[in-house]
PDB file of C-alpha atoms in Angstrom:
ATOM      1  CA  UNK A  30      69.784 -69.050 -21.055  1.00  0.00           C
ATOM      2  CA  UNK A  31      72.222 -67.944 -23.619  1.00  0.00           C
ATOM      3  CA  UNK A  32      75.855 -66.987 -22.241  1.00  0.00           C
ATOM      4  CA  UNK A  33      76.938 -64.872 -25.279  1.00  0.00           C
ATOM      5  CA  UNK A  34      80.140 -63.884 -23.697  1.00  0.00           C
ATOM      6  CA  UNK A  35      81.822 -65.031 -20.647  1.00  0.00           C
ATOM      7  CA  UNK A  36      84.426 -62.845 -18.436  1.00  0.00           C
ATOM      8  CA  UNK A  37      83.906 -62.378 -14.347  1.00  0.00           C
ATOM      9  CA  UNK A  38      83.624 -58.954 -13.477  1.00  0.00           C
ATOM     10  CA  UNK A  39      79.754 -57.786 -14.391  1.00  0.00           C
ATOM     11  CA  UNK A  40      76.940 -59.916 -15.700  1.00  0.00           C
ATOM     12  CA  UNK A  41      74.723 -58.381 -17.616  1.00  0.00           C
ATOM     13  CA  UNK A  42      71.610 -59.658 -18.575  1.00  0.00           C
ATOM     14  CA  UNK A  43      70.511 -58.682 -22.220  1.00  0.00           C
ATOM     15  CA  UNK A  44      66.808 -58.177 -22.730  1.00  0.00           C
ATOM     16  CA  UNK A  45      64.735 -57.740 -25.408  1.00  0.00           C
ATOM     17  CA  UNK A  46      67.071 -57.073 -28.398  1.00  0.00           C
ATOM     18  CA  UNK A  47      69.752 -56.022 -26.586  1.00  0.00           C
ATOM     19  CA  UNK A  48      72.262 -58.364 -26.872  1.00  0.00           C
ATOM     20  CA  UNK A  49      74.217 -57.447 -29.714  1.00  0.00           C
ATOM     21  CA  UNK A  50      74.568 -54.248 -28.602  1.00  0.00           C
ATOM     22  CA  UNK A  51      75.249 -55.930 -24.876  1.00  0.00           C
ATOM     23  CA  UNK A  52      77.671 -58.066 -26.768  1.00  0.00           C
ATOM     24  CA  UNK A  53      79.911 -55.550 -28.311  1.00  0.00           C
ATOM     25  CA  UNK A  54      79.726 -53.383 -25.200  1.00  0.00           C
ATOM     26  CA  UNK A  55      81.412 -56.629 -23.549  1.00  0.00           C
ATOM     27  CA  UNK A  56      84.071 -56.648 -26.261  1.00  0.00           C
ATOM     28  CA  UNK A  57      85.023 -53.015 -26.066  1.00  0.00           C
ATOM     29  CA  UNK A  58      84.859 -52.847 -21.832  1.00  0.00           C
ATOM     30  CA  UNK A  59      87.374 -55.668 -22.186  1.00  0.00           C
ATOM     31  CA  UNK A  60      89.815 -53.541 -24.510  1.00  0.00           C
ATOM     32  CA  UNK A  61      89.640 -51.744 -21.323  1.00  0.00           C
ATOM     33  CA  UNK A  62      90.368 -54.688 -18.753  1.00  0.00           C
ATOM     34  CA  UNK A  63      86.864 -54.630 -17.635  1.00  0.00           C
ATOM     35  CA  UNK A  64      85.794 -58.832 -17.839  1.00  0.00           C
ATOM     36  CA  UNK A  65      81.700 -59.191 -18.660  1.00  0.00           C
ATOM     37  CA  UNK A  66      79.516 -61.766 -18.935  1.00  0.00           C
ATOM     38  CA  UNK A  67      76.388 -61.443 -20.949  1.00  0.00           C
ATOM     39  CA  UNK A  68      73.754 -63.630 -20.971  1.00  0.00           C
ATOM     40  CA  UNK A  69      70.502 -63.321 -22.856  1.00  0.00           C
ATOM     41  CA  UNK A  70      68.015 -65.599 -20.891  1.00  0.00           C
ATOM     42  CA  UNK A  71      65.527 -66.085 -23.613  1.00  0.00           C
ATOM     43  CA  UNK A  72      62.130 -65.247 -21.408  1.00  0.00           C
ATOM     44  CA  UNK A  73      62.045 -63.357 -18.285  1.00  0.00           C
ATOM     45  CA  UNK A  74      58.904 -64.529 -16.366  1.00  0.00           C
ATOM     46  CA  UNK A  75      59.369 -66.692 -14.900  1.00  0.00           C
ATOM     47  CA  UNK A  76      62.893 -65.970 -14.228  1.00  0.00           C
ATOM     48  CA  UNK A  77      65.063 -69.021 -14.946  1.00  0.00           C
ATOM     49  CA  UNK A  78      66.528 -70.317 -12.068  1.00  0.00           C
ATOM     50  CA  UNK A  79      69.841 -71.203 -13.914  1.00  0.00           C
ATOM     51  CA  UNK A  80      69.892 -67.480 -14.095  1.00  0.00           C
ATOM     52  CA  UNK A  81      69.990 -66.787 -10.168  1.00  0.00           C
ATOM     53  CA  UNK A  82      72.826 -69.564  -9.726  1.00  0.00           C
ATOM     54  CA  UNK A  83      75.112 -67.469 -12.274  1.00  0.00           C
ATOM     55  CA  UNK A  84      74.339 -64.521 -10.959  1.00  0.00           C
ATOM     56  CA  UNK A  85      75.778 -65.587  -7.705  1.00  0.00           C
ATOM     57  CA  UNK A  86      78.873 -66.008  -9.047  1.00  0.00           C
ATOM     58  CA  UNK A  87      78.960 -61.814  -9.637  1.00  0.00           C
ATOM     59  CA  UNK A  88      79.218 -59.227  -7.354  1.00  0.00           C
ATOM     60  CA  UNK A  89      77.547 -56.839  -9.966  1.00  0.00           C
ATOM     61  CA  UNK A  90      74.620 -57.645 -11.886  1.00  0.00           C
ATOM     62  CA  UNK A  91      73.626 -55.581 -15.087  1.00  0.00           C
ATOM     63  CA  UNK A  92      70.322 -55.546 -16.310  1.00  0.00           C
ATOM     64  CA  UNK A  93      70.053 -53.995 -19.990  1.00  0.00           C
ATOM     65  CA  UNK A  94      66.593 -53.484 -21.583  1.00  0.00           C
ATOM     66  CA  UNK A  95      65.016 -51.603 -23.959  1.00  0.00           C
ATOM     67  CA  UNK A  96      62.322 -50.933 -22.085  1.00  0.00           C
ATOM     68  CA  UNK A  97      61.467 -48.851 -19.499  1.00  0.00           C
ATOM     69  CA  UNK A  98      64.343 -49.260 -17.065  1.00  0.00           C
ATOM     70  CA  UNK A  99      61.856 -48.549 -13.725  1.00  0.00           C
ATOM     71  CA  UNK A 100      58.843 -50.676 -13.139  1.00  0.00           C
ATOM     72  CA  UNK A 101      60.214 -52.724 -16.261  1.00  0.00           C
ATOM     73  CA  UNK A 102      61.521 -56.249 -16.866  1.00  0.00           C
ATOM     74  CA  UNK A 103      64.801 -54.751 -14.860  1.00  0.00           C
ATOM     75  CA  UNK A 104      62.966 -54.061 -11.985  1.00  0.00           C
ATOM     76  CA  UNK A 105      61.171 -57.540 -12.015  1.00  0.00           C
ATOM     77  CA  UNK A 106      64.291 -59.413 -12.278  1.00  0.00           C
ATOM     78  CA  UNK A 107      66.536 -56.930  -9.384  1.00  0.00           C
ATOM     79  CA  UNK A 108      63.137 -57.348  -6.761  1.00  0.00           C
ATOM     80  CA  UNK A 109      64.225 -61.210  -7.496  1.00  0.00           C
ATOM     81  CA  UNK A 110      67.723 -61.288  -7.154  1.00  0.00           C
ATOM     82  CA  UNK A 111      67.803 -58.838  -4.149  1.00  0.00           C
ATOM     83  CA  UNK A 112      65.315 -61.680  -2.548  1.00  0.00           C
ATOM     84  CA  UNK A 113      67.777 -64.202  -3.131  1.00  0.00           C
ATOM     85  CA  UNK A 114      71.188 -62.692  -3.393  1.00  0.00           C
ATOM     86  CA  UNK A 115      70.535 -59.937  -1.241  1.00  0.00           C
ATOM     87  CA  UNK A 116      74.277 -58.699  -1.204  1.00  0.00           C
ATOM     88  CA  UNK A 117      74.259 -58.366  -4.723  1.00  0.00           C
ATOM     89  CA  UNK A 118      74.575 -54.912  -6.608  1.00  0.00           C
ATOM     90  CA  UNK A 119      72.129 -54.826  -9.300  1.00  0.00           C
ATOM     91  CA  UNK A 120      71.523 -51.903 -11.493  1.00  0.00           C
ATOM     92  CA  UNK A 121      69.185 -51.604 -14.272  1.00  0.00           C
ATOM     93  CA  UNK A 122      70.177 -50.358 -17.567  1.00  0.00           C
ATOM     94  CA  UNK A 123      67.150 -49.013 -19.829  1.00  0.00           C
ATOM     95  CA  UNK A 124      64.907 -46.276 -21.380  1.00  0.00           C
ATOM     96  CA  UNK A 125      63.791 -43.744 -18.986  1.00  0.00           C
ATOM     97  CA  UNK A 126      59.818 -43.508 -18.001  1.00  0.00           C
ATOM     98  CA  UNK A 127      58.752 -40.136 -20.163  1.00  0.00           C
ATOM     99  CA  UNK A 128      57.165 -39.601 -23.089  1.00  0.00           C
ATOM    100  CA  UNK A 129      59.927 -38.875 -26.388  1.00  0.00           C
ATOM    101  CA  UNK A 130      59.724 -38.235 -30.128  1.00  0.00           C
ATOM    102  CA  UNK A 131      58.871 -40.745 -32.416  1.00  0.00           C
ATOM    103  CA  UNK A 132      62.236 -41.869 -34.340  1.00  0.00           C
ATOM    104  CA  UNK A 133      64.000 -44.985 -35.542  1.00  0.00           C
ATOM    105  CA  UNK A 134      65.107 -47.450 -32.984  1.00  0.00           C
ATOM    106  CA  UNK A 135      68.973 -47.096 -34.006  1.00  0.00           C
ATOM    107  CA  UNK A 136      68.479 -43.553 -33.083  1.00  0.00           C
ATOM    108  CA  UNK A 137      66.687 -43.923 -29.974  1.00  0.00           C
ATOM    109  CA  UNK A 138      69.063 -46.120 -28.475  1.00  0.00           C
ATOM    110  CA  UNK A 139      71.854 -44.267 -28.973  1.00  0.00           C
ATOM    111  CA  UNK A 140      70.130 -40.961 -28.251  1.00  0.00           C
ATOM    112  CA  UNK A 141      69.223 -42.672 -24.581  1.00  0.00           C
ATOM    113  CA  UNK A 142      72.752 -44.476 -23.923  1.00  0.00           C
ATOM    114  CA  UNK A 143      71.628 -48.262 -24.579  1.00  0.00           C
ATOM    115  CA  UNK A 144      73.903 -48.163 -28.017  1.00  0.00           C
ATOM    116  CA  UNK A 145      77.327 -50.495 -27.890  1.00  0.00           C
ATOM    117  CA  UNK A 146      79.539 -47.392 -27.559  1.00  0.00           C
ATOM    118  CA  UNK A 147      77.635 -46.173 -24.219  1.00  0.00           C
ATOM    119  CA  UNK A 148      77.161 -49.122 -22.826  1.00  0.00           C
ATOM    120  CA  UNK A 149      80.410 -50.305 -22.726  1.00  0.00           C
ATOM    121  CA  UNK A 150      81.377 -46.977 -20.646  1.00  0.00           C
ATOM    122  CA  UNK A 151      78.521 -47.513 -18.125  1.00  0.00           C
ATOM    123  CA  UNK A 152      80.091 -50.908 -17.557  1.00  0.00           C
ATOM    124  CA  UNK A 153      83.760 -50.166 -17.259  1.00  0.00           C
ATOM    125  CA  UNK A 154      82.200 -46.606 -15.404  1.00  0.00           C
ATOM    126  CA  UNK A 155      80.146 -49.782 -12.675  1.00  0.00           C
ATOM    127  CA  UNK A 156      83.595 -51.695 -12.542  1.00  0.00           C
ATOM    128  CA  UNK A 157      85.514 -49.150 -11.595  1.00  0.00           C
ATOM    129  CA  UNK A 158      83.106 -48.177  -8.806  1.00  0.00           C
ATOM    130  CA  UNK A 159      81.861 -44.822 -10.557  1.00  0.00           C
ATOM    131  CA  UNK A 160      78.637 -43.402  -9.968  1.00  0.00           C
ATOM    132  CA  UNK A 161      78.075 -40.417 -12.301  1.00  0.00           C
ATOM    133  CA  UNK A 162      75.410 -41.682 -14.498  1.00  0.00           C
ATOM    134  CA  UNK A 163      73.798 -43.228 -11.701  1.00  0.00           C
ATOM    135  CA  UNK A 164      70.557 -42.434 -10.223  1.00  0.00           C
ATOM    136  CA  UNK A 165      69.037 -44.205  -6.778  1.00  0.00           C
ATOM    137  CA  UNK A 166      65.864 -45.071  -7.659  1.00  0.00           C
ATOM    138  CA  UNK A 167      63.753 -46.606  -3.801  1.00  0.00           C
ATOM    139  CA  UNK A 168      65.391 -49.656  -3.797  1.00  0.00           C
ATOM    140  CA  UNK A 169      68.426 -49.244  -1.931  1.00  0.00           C
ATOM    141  CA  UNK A 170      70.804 -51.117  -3.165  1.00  0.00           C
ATOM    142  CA  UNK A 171      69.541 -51.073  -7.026  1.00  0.00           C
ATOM    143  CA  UNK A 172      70.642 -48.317  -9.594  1.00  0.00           C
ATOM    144  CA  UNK A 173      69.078 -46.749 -12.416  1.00  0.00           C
ATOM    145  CA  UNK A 174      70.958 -45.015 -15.237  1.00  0.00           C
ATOM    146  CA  UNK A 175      69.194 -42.647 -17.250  1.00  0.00           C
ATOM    147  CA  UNK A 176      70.673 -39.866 -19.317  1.00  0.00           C
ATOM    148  CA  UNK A 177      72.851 -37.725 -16.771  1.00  0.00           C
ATOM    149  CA  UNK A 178      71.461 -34.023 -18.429  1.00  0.00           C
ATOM    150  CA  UNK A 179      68.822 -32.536 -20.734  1.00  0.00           C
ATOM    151  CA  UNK A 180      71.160 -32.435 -23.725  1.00  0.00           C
ATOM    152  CA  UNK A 181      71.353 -36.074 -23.779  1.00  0.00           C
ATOM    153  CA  UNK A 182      67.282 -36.317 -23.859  1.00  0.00           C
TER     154      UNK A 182
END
């Protein structure tokens, strides 16, 4: 595993190619006094176990993918940390399971909230206990955000 950046408030775990954008997120949710941690763990199955003993230094866990955020690598890697860190919060961060015009990646990131920009206010949003991009998927203590209205899709 890869820290990338290192503050105390929210891990987030970059997947995929998301750390850059994870990365910058971090820097901008700091302008903001909001301290994350991002860590790209270079594979996700199986899950690295140096991965569970960081995340139990967090009380909030972010899992950013550019995947599909449920039945994904997110979900994988929240069923696993809710087994072993049960009191964790983990929310999952990631594209949402519908079909969607073809179009550049750049675009499609941005156009479903997983650019730098939105990311960083879905993390200071999580810090600061907010829930309005949030959607309960069945786990109950794991989150899900997806665009919050049609205009964003």
């Amino acid at each position: 595993s890869d820290v990338c950046s290192s503050d105390l408030d929210l891990l987030v775990v970059s997947v995929g190619g998301m750390a850059a954008a994870c990365v910058e997120a971090a820097s901008l949710a700091n302008r903001e006094s909001v301290g994350v941690t991002v860590v790209d763990p270079g594979w996700v199955a199986p899950i690295p176990k140096a991965l569970l003993h960081l995340a139990a230094r967090y009380q909030k866990i972010v899992v950013v993918e550019d995947g599909i955020a449920v039945g994904g690598i997110g979900s994988n890697l929240e069923a696993l940390i809710h087994s072993e860190l049960p009191e964790k919060e983990v929310v999952t961060i990631g594209l949402p399971k519908e079909f969607f015009a073809q179009a550049k990646r750049k675009d499609l990131l941005a156009k479903f909230g997983l650019d730098a920009q939105s990311l960083a206010r879905k993390f200071i949003s999580l810090q600061s206990g907010g829930s309005g991009l949030i959607l309960e998927n069945n786990s109950s203590d794991s989150k899900t955000f997806e665009p919050s209205d049609e205009s964003d899709r």
